[in-house]
Short mmCIF file of N, CA and C in Angstrom, two decimals:
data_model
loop_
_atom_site.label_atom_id
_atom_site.label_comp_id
_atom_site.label_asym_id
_atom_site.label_seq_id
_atom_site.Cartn_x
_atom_site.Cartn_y
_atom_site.Cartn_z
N UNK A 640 113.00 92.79 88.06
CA UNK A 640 112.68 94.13 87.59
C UNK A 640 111.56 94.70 88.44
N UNK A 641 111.68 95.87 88.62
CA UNK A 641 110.74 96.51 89.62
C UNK A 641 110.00 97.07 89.03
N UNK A 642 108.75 96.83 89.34
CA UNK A 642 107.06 97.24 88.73
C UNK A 642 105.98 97.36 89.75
N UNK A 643 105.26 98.63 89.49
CA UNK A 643 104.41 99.12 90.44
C UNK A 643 103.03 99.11 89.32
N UNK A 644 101.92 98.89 89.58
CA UNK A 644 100.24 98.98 88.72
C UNK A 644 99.76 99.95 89.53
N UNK A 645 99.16 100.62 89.47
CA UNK A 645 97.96 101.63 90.02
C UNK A 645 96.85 100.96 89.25
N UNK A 646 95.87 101.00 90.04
CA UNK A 646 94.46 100.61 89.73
C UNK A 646 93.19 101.06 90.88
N UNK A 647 92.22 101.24 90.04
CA UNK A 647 90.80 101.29 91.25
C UNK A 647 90.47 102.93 91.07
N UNK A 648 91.03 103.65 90.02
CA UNK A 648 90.60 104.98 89.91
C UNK A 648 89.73 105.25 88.96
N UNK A 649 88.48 106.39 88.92
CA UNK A 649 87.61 106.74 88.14
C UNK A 649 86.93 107.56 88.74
N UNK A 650 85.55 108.43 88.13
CA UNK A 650 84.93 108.92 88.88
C UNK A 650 83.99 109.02 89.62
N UNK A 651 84.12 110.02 90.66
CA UNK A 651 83.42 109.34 92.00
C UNK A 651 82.84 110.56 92.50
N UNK A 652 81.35 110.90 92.91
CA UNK A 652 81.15 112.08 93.52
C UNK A 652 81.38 112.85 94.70
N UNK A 653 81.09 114.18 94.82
CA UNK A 653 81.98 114.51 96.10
C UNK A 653 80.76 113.88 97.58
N UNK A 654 82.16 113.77 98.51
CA UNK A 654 82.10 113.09 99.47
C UNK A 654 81.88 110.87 99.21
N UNK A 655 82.04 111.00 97.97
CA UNK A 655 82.44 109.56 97.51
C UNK A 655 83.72 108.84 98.59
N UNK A 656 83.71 107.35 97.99
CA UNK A 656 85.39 106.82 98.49
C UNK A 656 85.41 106.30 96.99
N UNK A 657 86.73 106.26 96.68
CA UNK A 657 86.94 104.95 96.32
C UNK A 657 88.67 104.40 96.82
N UNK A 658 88.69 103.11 96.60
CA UNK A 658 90.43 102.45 96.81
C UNK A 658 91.35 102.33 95.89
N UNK A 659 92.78 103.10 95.83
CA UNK A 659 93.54 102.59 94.49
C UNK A 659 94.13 101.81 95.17
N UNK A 660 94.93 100.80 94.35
CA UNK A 660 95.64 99.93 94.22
C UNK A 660 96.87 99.95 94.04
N UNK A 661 97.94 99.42 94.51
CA UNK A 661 99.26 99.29 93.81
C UNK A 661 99.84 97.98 93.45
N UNK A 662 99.90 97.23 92.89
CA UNK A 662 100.30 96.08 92.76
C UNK A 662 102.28 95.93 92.58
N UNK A 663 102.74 95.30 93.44
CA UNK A 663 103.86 95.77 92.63
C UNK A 663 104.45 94.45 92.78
N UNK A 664 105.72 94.30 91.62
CA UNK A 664 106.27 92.73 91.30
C UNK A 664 108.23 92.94 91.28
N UNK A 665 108.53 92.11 91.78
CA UNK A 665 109.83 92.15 91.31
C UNK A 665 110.71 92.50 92.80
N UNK A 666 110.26 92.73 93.58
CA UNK A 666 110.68 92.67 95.26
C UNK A 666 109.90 92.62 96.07
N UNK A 667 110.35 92.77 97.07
CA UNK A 667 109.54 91.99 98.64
C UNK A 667 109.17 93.80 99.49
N UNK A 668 108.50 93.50 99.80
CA UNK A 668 107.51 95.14 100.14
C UNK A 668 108.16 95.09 101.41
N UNK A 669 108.69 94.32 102.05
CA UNK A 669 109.00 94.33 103.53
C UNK A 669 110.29 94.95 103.43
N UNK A 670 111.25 94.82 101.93
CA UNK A 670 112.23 95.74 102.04
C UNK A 670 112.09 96.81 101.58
N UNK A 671 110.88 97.64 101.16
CA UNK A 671 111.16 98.99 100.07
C UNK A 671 109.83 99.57 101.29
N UNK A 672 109.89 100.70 100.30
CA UNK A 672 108.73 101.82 101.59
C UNK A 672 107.94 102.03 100.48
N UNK A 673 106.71 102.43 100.43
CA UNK A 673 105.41 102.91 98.63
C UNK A 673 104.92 103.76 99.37
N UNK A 674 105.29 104.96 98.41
CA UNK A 674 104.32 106.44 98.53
C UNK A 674 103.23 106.00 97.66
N UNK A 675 102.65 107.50 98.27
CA UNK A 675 101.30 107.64 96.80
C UNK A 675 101.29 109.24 96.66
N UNK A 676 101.34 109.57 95.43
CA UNK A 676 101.42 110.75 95.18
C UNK A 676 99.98 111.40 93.85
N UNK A 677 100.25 112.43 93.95
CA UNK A 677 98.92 112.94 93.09
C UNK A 677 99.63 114.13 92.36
N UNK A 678 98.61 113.91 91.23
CA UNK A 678 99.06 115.35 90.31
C UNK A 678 98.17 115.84 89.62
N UNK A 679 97.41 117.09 89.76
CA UNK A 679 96.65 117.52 89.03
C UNK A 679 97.27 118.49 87.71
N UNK A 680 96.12 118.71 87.09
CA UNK A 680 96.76 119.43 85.74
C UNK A 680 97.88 120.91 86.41
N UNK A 681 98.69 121.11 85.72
CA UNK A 681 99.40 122.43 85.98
C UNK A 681 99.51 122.77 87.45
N UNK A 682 100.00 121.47 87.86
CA UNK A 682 100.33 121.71 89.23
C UNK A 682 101.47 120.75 89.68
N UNK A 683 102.46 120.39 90.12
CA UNK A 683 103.67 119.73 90.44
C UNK A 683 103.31 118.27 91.60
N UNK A 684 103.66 117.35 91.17
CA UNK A 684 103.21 116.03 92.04
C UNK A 684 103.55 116.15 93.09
N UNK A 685 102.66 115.83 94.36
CA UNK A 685 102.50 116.00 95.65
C UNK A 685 102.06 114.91 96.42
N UNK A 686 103.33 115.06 97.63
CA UNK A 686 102.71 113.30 98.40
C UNK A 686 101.57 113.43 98.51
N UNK A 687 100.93 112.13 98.84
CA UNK A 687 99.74 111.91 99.55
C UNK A 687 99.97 111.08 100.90
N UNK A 688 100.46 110.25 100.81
CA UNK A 688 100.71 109.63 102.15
C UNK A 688 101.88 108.35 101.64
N UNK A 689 102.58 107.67 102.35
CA UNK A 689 103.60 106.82 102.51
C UNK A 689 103.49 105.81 103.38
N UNK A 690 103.93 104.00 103.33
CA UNK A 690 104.03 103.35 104.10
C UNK A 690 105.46 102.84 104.06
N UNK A 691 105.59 101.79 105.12
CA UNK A 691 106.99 101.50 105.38
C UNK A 691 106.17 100.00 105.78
N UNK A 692 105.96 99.16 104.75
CA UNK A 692 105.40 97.72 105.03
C UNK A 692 106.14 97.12 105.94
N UNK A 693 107.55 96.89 106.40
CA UNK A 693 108.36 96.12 107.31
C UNK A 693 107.63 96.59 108.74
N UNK A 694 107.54 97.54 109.39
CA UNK A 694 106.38 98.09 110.13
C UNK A 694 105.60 98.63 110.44
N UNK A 695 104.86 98.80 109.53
CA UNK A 695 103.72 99.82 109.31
C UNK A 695 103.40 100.53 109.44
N UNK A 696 104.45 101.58 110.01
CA UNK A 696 104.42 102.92 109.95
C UNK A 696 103.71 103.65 108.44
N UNK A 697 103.14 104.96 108.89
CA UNK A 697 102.64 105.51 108.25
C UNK A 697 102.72 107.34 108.06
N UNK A 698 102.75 107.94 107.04
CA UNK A 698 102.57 109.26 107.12
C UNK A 698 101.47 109.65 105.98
N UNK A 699 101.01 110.88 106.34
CA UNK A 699 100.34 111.61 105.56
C UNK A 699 100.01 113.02 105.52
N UNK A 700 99.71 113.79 104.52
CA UNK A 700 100.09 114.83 104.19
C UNK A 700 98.53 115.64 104.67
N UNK A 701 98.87 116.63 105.06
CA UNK A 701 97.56 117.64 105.66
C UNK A 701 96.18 117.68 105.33
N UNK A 702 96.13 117.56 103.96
CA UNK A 702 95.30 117.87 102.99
C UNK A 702 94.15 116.70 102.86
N UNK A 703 94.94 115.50 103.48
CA UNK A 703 94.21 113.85 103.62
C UNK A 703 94.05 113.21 104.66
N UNK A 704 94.87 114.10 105.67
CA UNK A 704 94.85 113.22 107.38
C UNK A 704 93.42 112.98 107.38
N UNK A 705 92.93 112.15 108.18
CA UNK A 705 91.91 112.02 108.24
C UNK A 705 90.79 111.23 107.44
N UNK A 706 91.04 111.46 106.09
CA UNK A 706 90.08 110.78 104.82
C UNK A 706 90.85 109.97 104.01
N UNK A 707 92.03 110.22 104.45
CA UNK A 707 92.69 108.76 103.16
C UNK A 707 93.56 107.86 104.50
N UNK A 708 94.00 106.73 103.92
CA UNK A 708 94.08 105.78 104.85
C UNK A 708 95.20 104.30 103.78
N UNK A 709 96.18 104.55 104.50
CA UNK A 709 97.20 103.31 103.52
C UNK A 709 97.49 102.58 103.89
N UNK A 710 97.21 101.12 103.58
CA UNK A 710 97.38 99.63 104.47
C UNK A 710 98.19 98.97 102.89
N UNK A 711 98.59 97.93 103.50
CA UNK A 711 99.15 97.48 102.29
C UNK A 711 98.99 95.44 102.61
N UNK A 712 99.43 94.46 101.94
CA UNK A 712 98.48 93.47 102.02
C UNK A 712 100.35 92.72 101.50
N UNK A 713 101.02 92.13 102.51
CA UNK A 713 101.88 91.63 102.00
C UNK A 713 102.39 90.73 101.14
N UNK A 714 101.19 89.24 101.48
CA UNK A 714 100.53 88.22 100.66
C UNK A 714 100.00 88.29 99.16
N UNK A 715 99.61 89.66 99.21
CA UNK A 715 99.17 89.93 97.61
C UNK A 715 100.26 91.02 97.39
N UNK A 716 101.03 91.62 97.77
CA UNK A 716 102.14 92.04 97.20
C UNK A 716 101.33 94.15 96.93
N UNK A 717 100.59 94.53 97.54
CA UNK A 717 99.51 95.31 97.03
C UNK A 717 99.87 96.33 98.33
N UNK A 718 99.46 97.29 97.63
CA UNK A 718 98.84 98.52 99.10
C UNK A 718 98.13 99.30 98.66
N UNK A 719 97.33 99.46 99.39
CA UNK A 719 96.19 100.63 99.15
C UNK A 719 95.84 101.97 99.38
N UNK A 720 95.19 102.99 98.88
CA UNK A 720 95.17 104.01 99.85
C UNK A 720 93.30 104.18 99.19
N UNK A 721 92.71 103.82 101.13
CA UNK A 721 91.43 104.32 100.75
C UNK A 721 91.30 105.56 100.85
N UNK A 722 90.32 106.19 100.14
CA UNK A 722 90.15 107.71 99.78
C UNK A 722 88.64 107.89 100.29
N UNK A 723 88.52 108.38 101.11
CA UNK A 723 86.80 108.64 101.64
C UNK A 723 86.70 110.22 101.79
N UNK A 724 85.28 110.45 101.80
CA UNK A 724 84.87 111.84 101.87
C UNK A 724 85.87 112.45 100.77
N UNK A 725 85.82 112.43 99.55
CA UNK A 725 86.55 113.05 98.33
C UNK A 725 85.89 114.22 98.12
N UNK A 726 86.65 115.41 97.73
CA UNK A 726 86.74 116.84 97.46
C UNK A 726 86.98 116.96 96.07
N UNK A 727 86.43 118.13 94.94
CA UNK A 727 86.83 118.17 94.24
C UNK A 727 88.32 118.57 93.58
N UNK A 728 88.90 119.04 95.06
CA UNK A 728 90.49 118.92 95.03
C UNK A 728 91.17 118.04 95.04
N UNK A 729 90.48 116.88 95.08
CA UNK A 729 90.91 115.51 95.23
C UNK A 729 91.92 114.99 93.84
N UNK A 730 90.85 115.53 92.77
CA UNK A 730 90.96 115.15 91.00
C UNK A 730 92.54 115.30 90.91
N UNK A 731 93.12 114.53 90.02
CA UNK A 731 94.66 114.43 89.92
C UNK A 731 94.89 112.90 89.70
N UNK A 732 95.83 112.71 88.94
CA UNK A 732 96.35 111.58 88.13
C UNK A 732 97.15 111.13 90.08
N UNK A 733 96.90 110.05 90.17
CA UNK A 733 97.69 108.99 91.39
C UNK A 733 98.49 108.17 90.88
N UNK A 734 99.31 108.33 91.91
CA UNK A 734 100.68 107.39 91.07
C UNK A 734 101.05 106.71 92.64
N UNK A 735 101.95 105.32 92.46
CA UNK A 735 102.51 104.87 93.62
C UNK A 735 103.82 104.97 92.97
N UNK A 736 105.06 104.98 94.09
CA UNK A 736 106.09 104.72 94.35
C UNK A 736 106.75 104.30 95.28
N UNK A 737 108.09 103.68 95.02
CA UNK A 737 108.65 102.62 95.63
C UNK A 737 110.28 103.14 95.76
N UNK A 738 111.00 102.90 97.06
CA UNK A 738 112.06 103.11 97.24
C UNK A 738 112.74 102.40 98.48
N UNK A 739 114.08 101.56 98.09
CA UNK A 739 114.39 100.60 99.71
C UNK A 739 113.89 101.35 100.64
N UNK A 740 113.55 100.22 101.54
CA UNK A 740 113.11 101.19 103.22
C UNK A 740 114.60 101.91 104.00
N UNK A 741 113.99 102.81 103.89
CA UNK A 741 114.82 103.95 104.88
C UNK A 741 115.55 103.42 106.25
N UNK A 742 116.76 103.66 106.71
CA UNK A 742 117.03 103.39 108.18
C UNK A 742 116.13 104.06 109.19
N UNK A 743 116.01 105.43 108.81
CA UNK A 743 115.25 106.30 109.55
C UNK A 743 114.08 106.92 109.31
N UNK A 744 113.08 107.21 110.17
CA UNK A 744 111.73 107.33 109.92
C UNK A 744 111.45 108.63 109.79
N UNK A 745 110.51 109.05 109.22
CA UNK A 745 109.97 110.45 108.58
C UNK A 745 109.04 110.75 107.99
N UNK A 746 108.84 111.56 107.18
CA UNK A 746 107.49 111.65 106.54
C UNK A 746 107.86 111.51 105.19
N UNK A 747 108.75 111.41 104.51
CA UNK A 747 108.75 110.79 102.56
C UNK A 747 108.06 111.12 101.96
N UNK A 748 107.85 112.36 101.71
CA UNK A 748 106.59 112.36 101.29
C UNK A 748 106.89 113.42 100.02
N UNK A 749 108.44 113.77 99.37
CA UNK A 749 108.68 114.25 98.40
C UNK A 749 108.80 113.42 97.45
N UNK A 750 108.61 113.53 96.29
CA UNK A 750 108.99 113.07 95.16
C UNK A 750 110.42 112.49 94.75
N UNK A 751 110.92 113.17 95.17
CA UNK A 751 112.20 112.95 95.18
C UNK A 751 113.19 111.75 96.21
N UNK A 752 112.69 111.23 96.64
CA UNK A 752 112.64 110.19 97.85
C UNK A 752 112.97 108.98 96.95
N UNK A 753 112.14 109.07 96.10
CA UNK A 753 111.57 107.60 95.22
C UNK A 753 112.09 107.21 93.93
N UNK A 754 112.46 106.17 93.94
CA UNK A 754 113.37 105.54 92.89
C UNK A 754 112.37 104.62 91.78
N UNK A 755 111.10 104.37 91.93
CA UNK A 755 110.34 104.08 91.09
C UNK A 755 108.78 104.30 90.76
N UNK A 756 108.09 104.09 89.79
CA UNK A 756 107.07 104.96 89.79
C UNK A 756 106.12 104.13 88.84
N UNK A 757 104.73 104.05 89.31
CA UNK A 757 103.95 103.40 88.42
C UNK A 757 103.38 104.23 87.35
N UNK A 758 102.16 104.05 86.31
CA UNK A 758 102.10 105.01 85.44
C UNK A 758 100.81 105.60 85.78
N UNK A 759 100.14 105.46 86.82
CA UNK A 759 99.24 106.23 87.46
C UNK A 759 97.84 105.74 87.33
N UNK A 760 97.25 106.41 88.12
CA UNK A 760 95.69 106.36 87.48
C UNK A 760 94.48 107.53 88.03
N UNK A 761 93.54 107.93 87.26
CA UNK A 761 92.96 108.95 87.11
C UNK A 761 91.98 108.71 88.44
N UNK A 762 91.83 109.91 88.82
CA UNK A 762 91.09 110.41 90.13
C UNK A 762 90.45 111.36 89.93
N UNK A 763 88.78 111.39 89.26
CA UNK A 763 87.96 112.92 89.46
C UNK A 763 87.33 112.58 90.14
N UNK A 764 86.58 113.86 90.70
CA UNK A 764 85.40 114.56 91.99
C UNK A 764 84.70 115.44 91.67
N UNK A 765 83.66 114.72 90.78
CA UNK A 765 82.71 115.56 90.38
C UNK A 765 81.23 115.15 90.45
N UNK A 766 80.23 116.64 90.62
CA UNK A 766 79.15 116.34 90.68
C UNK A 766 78.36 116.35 89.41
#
């Protein structure tokens, strides 16, 4: 059965980091690809960035080039996305997701891509 954890979110002031977590159980990361997506109140979930663990390709979305950063840890079954220099646009519920790896490479970075979904975890940026 396929299961994704989010963890490592809370609040953090601006220009803070902190790292979420994804833990996920029930397949091998070298075959599936894990987004990370965000959702703030009254606003529609939006990538944040995507890996493809089999080779580590990576994408990310405009808004984070630069300050967020997704490695993933095969041995612990985990990937991360560090979050540095945080904005108060940052705030939004984070979620990971998981979907077989793609033949072809791109940016994945819709919602709609993804066939599973953890239950998130909270992200504010406040002073």
């Amino acid at each position: 059965q396929v299961q994704l954890a989010e963890s490592g979110g809370g609040l953090v002031s601006p220009g803070g980091s902190l790292r979420l977590s994804c833990a996920v159980s029930g397949f091998s990361l070298d075959d599936y690809m894990i987004g990370w997506f965000r959702q703030a109140p009254g606003q529609e979930r939006a990538g944040v960035s995507r890996i493809i663990p089999h080779d580590g390709s990576t994408s990310y979305a405009d808004a984070v080039r630069g300050r967020f950063t997704i490695s993933r840890d095969n041995a612990k079954n985990t990937v991360y996305l560090q979050m540095s220099n945080l904005k108060p646009e940052d705030t939004a519920v984070y979620y990971c997701a998981a979907v077989t790896r793609p033949r072809h490479n791109g940016p994945y970075l819709s919602a709609h891509w993804y066939d599973y979904w953890g239950q998130g975890t909270q992200v504010a940026v406040s002073s």
